[in-house]
XYZ file of C-alpha atoms in Angstrom:
427
model
C 0.000 0.000 0.000
C 1.432 3.392 -0.977
C 1.842 6.261 1.469
C -0.836 8.206 -0.402
C -3.378 5.424 0.152
C -2.522 5.263 3.871
C -3.120 9.002 4.290
C -6.459 9.078 2.479
C -9.630 8.839 4.533
C -13.100 7.622 3.637
C -16.181 9.733 4.339
C -19.655 8.522 5.279
C -22.450 11.003 4.567
C -25.653 10.050 6.373
C -28.937 10.878 4.635
C -30.821 10.457 1.374
C -31.789 13.959 0.229
C -30.509 16.654 -2.093
C -28.429 18.109 0.732
C -26.616 14.795 1.182
C -26.002 14.419 -2.553
C -24.505 17.943 -2.606
C -22.310 17.239 0.450
C -21.137 13.916 -1.007
C -20.359 15.614 -4.329
C -18.367 18.396 -2.684
C -16.492 16.141 -0.242
C -15.492 13.770 -3.048
C -13.514 16.667 -4.589
C -11.109 16.781 -1.617
C -7.591 15.527 -2.308
C -7.592 13.995 1.189
C -10.681 11.844 0.627
C -10.623 8.408 -0.957
C -14.209 7.096 -1.103
C -17.413 8.897 -0.128
C -20.174 6.547 1.024
C -23.776 7.754 1.348
C -26.222 6.008 3.661
C -28.840 5.227 2.532
C -28.318 7.624 -0.401
C -30.570 7.935 -3.456
C -30.618 7.340 -7.209
C -27.936 9.949 -7.848
C -25.406 9.176 -5.127
C -22.641 6.610 -5.539
C -21.335 4.024 -3.062
C -24.724 3.789 -1.364
C -24.907 1.889 1.928
C -28.332 0.337 2.678
C -28.559 1.502 6.301
C -31.357 3.869 7.378
C -30.482 7.100 9.185
C -31.982 5.934 12.503
C -29.936 2.697 12.684
C -27.199 4.226 14.835
C -25.421 0.988 15.825
C -25.193 -0.240 12.240
C -23.935 3.148 11.008
C -21.271 3.231 13.722
C -20.111 -0.289 12.844
C -19.867 0.620 9.157
C -17.889 3.813 9.913
C -15.526 1.898 12.171
C -14.976 -0.936 9.710
C -14.359 1.421 6.777
C -12.221 4.072 8.529
C -14.791 6.814 7.889
C -15.038 10.422 8.912
C -18.826 10.741 9.235
C -20.946 13.739 8.214
C -24.575 13.827 9.375
C -26.984 15.452 6.928
C -30.528 15.291 8.394
C -31.940 16.181 11.792
C -33.393 12.808 12.842
C -30.127 10.955 13.646
C -28.821 14.089 15.401
C -31.931 14.198 17.605
C -31.430 10.485 18.393
C -27.879 11.103 19.638
C -25.753 9.687 16.821
C -22.880 12.070 17.612
C -22.825 10.958 21.270
C -22.714 7.297 20.183
C -19.857 7.874 17.727
C -17.938 9.942 20.296
C -18.224 7.087 22.821
C -16.653 4.799 20.219
C -13.890 7.325 19.401
C -15.180 7.694 15.848
C -14.839 11.073 14.155
C -18.240 12.566 13.359
C -19.363 16.029 12.277
C -22.504 17.420 13.899
C -23.952 18.496 17.255
C -24.624 16.236 20.241
C -28.150 15.236 21.239
C -28.298 18.024 23.854
C -27.119 20.629 21.349
C -29.569 19.277 18.750
C -32.478 20.287 21.017
C -32.270 23.682 19.324
C -34.047 21.965 16.441
C -35.629 18.815 17.879
C -37.774 20.822 20.315
C -39.056 24.209 19.198
C -40.278 24.796 22.762
C -36.811 24.138 24.190
C -35.345 26.509 21.590
C -37.863 29.295 22.300
C -37.227 29.057 26.045
C -33.470 29.082 25.361
C -33.837 32.272 23.289
C -36.009 33.868 25.947
C -33.586 33.256 28.830
C -30.604 34.392 26.741
C -32.230 37.501 25.239
C -31.969 36.331 21.638
C -34.483 38.257 19.565
C -37.520 36.181 18.606
C -41.303 36.561 18.350
C -43.548 36.685 21.442
C -44.927 33.219 22.197
C -46.939 30.954 24.482
C -46.955 27.145 24.807
C -50.049 24.907 24.872
C -51.002 21.236 25.047
C -54.778 21.832 25.207
C -56.712 22.953 22.109
C -59.432 24.882 23.974
C -56.918 26.904 25.973
C -54.946 27.582 22.801
C -58.056 28.828 20.979
C -59.026 31.007 23.934
C -55.546 32.564 23.909
C -55.592 33.239 20.152
C -59.009 34.903 20.503
C -57.561 37.361 23.023
C -54.801 38.592 20.683
C -54.879 41.624 18.420
C -52.304 40.236 15.962
C -51.992 37.244 13.621
C -50.091 34.169 14.729
C -47.955 31.273 13.596
C -48.780 27.849 15.059
C -45.881 25.385 15.380
C -45.613 21.736 16.354
C -42.961 21.286 19.044
C -41.099 18.338 17.497
C -39.606 17.378 14.142
C -42.065 17.435 11.237
C -39.844 17.487 8.107
C -40.173 21.255 7.762
C -43.972 21.066 7.545
C -44.987 21.599 11.193
C -45.297 25.383 10.907
C -48.637 26.931 9.949
C -48.686 30.659 9.160
C -52.132 32.127 9.877
C -53.760 35.247 8.408
C -56.925 35.268 10.540
C -58.659 33.681 13.532
C -60.289 30.878 11.511
C -56.919 29.792 10.133
C -55.407 29.854 13.635
C -58.253 27.672 14.985
C -57.813 25.261 12.062
C -54.039 25.071 12.681
C -54.551 24.292 16.380
C -57.063 21.601 15.411
C -54.708 20.118 12.784
C -51.799 19.748 15.196
C -53.309 19.184 18.663
C -56.598 17.423 17.840
C -56.119 15.615 14.507
C -52.475 14.827 15.396
C -51.370 15.349 11.786
C -47.721 15.415 12.931
C -48.115 12.632 15.507
C -46.209 13.009 18.776
C -44.293 15.984 17.357
C -47.556 17.885 17.873
C -48.264 16.919 21.498
C -47.440 20.516 22.379
C -47.582 23.634 20.251
C -46.124 27.107 20.208
C -48.359 30.004 19.290
C -46.222 32.980 18.377
C -46.680 36.429 16.957
C -46.528 36.467 13.171
C -43.689 38.801 12.231
C -44.067 39.988 8.666
C -40.896 40.935 6.875
C -38.230 39.359 4.696
C -37.148 35.803 5.500
C -33.569 34.591 4.972
C -31.289 31.729 5.976
C -28.051 32.307 7.868
C -25.846 29.257 8.339
C -22.556 29.128 10.244
C -19.949 26.419 10.730
C -19.172 26.075 14.449
C -16.504 24.334 16.540
C -17.924 25.165 19.977
C -16.130 28.514 20.247
C -15.795 29.954 16.737
C -18.582 30.307 14.154
C -17.661 30.924 10.509
C -20.548 32.207 8.390
C -21.371 30.341 5.218
C -22.591 32.206 2.140
C -25.999 33.808 2.703
C -29.047 32.257 1.062
C -32.811 32.534 0.819
C -35.189 29.579 0.853
C -38.688 29.436 -0.676
C -40.788 27.397 1.758
C -44.305 27.568 0.288
C -45.455 25.147 -2.387
C -46.849 27.712 -4.867
C -45.483 30.795 -6.630
C -45.585 34.128 -4.759
C -45.230 32.221 -1.463
C -48.755 30.831 -1.515
C -50.003 27.510 -0.132
C -48.712 25.276 2.673
C -45.134 25.088 3.924
C -42.848 22.432 2.479
C -39.310 21.247 3.156
C -38.260 23.962 0.666
C -39.002 24.487 -3.044
C -35.796 26.251 -4.002
C -33.079 28.605 -2.818
C -30.418 30.947 -4.112
C -27.091 32.302 -2.862
C -25.947 34.901 -2.012
C -29.038 36.899 -1.088
C -28.940 40.715 -1.344
C -31.459 40.737 1.513
C -28.528 40.206 3.910
C -26.117 43.093 3.382
C -22.788 43.341 5.317
C -24.362 45.410 8.129
C -27.212 42.948 8.648
C -24.805 40.018 8.343
C -22.692 41.388 11.197
C -25.839 41.957 13.271
C -27.031 38.353 12.775
C -23.552 37.003 13.497
C -23.190 38.925 16.786
C -26.767 39.034 18.082
C -27.789 35.511 17.089
C -25.022 33.092 16.035
C -22.202 34.079 18.413
C -24.694 34.682 21.224
C -26.223 31.234 20.684
C -22.977 29.232 20.773
C -21.681 31.265 23.748
C -24.947 30.811 25.650
C -24.931 27.080 24.873
C -21.346 26.888 26.151
C -22.259 28.722 29.370
C -25.086 26.185 29.853
C -22.547 23.363 29.515
C -23.267 22.399 25.900
C -20.554 22.678 23.247
C -22.140 23.291 19.853
C -20.229 21.801 16.936
C -21.652 21.517 13.419
C -23.763 23.715 11.181
C -25.943 26.179 13.085
C -28.751 27.484 10.914
C -30.832 30.482 11.941
C -33.987 31.022 9.930
C -34.473 34.769 10.406
C -37.219 37.250 9.666
C -35.973 40.771 9.018
C -38.299 43.562 10.084
C -37.179 47.206 10.043
C -33.559 46.105 9.711
C -33.711 43.851 12.786
C -33.318 40.048 12.613
C -35.703 37.840 14.601
C -35.076 34.095 14.925
C -37.977 32.117 13.461
C -36.299 28.766 14.076
C -32.988 27.042 14.523
C -31.773 24.072 12.534
C -28.690 22.169 13.636
C -27.589 21.057 10.175
C -27.160 22.493 6.718
C -30.462 23.554 5.188
C -32.056 21.697 2.316
C -32.322 23.162 -0.361
C -29.910 25.935 0.775
C -27.025 23.452 0.884
C -27.192 22.841 -2.869
C -26.541 26.425 -4.108
C -24.099 27.049 -1.232
C -21.920 24.034 -2.059
C -21.909 25.047 -5.741
C -20.246 28.336 -4.737
C -17.672 26.862 -2.323
C -14.118 27.644 -3.388
C -12.433 25.718 -0.569
C -11.935 22.149 0.621
C -15.056 21.471 2.696
C -13.519 18.350 4.248
C -10.723 20.382 5.908
C -13.231 22.696 7.573
C -15.534 19.929 8.803
C -12.535 18.211 10.422
C -11.503 21.543 12.014
C -15.047 21.909 13.408
C -14.794 18.484 15.058
C -11.259 19.190 16.339
C -12.154 22.683 17.642
C -9.500 24.347 15.448
C -11.520 26.603 13.136
C -9.687 29.698 14.416
C -6.420 28.427 12.872
C -7.947 27.804 9.423
C -7.453 30.172 6.455
C -10.367 32.442 5.546
C -12.890 30.637 3.365
C -13.488 31.882 -0.184
C -16.509 31.755 -2.461
C -16.977 31.831 -6.220
C -17.945 35.363 -7.211
C -21.150 34.124 -8.824
C -24.786 33.595 -7.970
C -26.222 30.117 -7.622
C -29.885 29.114 -7.892
C -31.531 25.815 -6.955
C -35.010 24.902 -8.199
C -36.605 21.873 -6.536
C -38.512 19.554 -8.847
C -41.261 17.871 -6.848
C -43.970 15.294 -7.472
C -47.365 16.869 -8.152
C -49.412 16.729 -4.940
C -46.463 17.308 -2.579
C -46.510 18.121 0.376
C -49.674 15.971 0.605
C -50.078 12.736 -1.414
C -48.128 12.101 -4.608
C -47.215 9.320 -7.031
C -43.919 7.423 -6.980
C -42.068 5.117 -9.385
C -42.334 7.368 -12.445
C -39.342 7.254 -14.807
C -37.324 10.474 -15.045
C -35.626 11.311 -18.340
C -33.463 14.036 -19.848
C -30.454 14.011 -17.517
C -28.072 13.794 -20.477
C -29.571 17.006 -21.933
C -28.722 19.137 -18.876
C -26.069 21.776 -19.795
C -22.577 21.425 -18.316
C -22.972 24.644 -16.287
C -25.705 22.988 -14.185
C -25.805 20.210 -11.579
C -28.718 17.939 -10.779
C -28.773 16.834 -7.142
C -31.024 13.869 -6.466
C -33.380 13.661 -3.462
C -36.482 11.468 -3.786
C -35.101 9.152 -6.477
C -34.044 5.534 -6.798
C -32.140 3.577 -9.418
C -33.891 0.488 -10.771
C -32.835 -1.607 -13.758
C -30.630 1.221 -14.993
C -33.479 3.751 -14.860
C -34.019 6.637 -12.424
C -37.475 6.606 -10.807
C -39.237 9.163 -8.605
C -39.301 8.033 -4.973
C -40.410 10.992 -2.864
C -42.082 14.393 -2.658
C -39.034 16.502 -3.433
C -37.403 14.572 -6.259
C -34.511 16.635 -7.677
C -32.713 19.931 -7.123
C -31.440 21.605 -10.293
C -28.644 24.115 -9.646
C -26.727 26.464 -11.948
C -24.289 29.348 -11.566
C -24.415 32.751 -13.230
C -22.448 36.002 -13.084
C -25.663 37.781 -12.103
C -28.698 36.553 -10.202
C -30.747 37.018 -13.378
C -28.414 34.813 -15.441
C -28.213 32.179 -12.680
C -32.038 32.018 -12.637
C -32.149 31.727 -16.453
C -29.432 29.036 -16.508
C -31.211 27.000 -13.844
C -34.637 27.118 -15.493
C -33.027 26.256 -18.830
C -31.704 23.046 -17.196
C -35.048 22.413 -15.444
C -36.801 22.262 -18.827
C -34.557 19.402 -19.976
C -35.772 17.000 -17.284
C -39.178 15.365 -17.386
C -41.496 12.813 -15.838
C -45.324 12.607 -15.917
C -46.068 14.414 -12.636
C -43.197 16.923 -12.391
C -43.983 20.140 -10.505
C -41.853 23.183 -9.651
C -42.169 26.835 -8.741
C -41.501 29.322 -11.540
C -40.333 32.221 -9.327
C -37.266 30.972 -7.419
C -34.823 33.857 -6.883
C -37.299 36.462 -8.135
C -37.657 38.115 -4.723
C -33.896 38.718 -4.687
C -34.027 40.666 -7.953
C -36.054 43.453 -6.345
C -33.135 44.118 -3.948
C -30.507 44.541 -6.664
C-alpha cells in the first residue's frame, strides 16, 4: 500500500436527500478523501450503503470498519444522539450532540433558550390543550404562527392570516395529530411579517464561521402561496442580507447562541442554521436548525471555493480559528426543486425520469427522492430533484437553472416558476 493510500480517509455522509447528494459531491472533490459513502443515499449518489439514518449501531459499525469520517446530513439521527454514540466509540463525526440538537428537535426548548438568553424572537406561548390555545388566540390583536414542538420534516409550521386559520391550525396539530407526537405541544407565536432569509454558520464550539448567505422558498406555490414544504428552491448569495445585517445576525444571534450554549454546559459543533425574519432592519429568529439547510445546501456548495472536508474536520477538532479564511466563487447560484405533483400531501412514486443527459454542463442535478432500478431513475419521494446552476448575475443564474429544469421530465413533475425572483427586487 502506498503512502498516499494510507493518508487518504473515507467519508460517510448520512442521509438520502438533495443536501446529502450535494455534500457527497463536494467532499469527493477533496484531495484527502478516498471514497465517499452515502447512507442510505438515493438514485444519484454513488457508493450507497443500505442503512437507514436511525440505525445508529449499524452506522457506527460501518464507519468503524471502513475508517470513515462521518458527516450527518438530516436532523433525525442528530436528535437520536448519533454524535454521542460515535464519540463514545472514538469515531470522528461532524454534527452536534443530542443536547445541542435540542435547538431543532424541540421548538419549545429553543424558544425558552432564546427567551432566557435575550436572543431576539417573536412573542410566544406554549399549549397542550386545544381549547386553551383557541381562547388565547381569541384574546390577541395580531396574527399568529402555530408550530408543532417536534420534528415534522419542515412542515410543522402553519402561518395564519386570521382567527379561523389559527383555529384550524390548532385543530390540525393538537386534535387531529397530523404530525403525531411531534404535535403533542404547540407554540403560538406572533406572526412577524418581513423578509425571510437563511443564515448558516460552521461552528466548533467557540468559533462560528458564516457560510454564504441564502434565501429559501418554503411555500409550495409561486408568490409564497399555499402550505409550507421542506423547501421548493433557494439561491445564494441573497442581497437581503447586506454586510451590516450580516454582522448583526452574526453577533446578536449566532455568536450569542454558541456562547450561551457553552455557558449552559453544551458545546455546539456543526452547522448552526438560523432562519431569520428581518423587520425594520432587525433580525428575529424564526427557528434554529442544527444542520445544513435543504435546499440551501445545494446552491451554497456550488459556490464553495475551498476544501469542505478540511473545515468539517476543524469543526470536530475545535481548530476553526487556525484555518485560512474561506473563499466563495464570485457568482450567484440558484436551486429549483422539482417535486412530485401533490407534494406536500399525497403524490405518485415510481415514475421514470428522463433528460439528464440534456442538462447543460454549467448545471448540476442533485437527487433527493429518487431511486435507481434496472438502470433507470425513478421518482421516490415528494421533493425529487434539485437543479442548480451558476451565473455572473442573479438574473443569469435564474435563467441558466430554469433552462436546465426544462430538460428534465417525468409525468407528474412540478416546480415553482419564481425561485430567486424576490432577490431581484433588492438589486
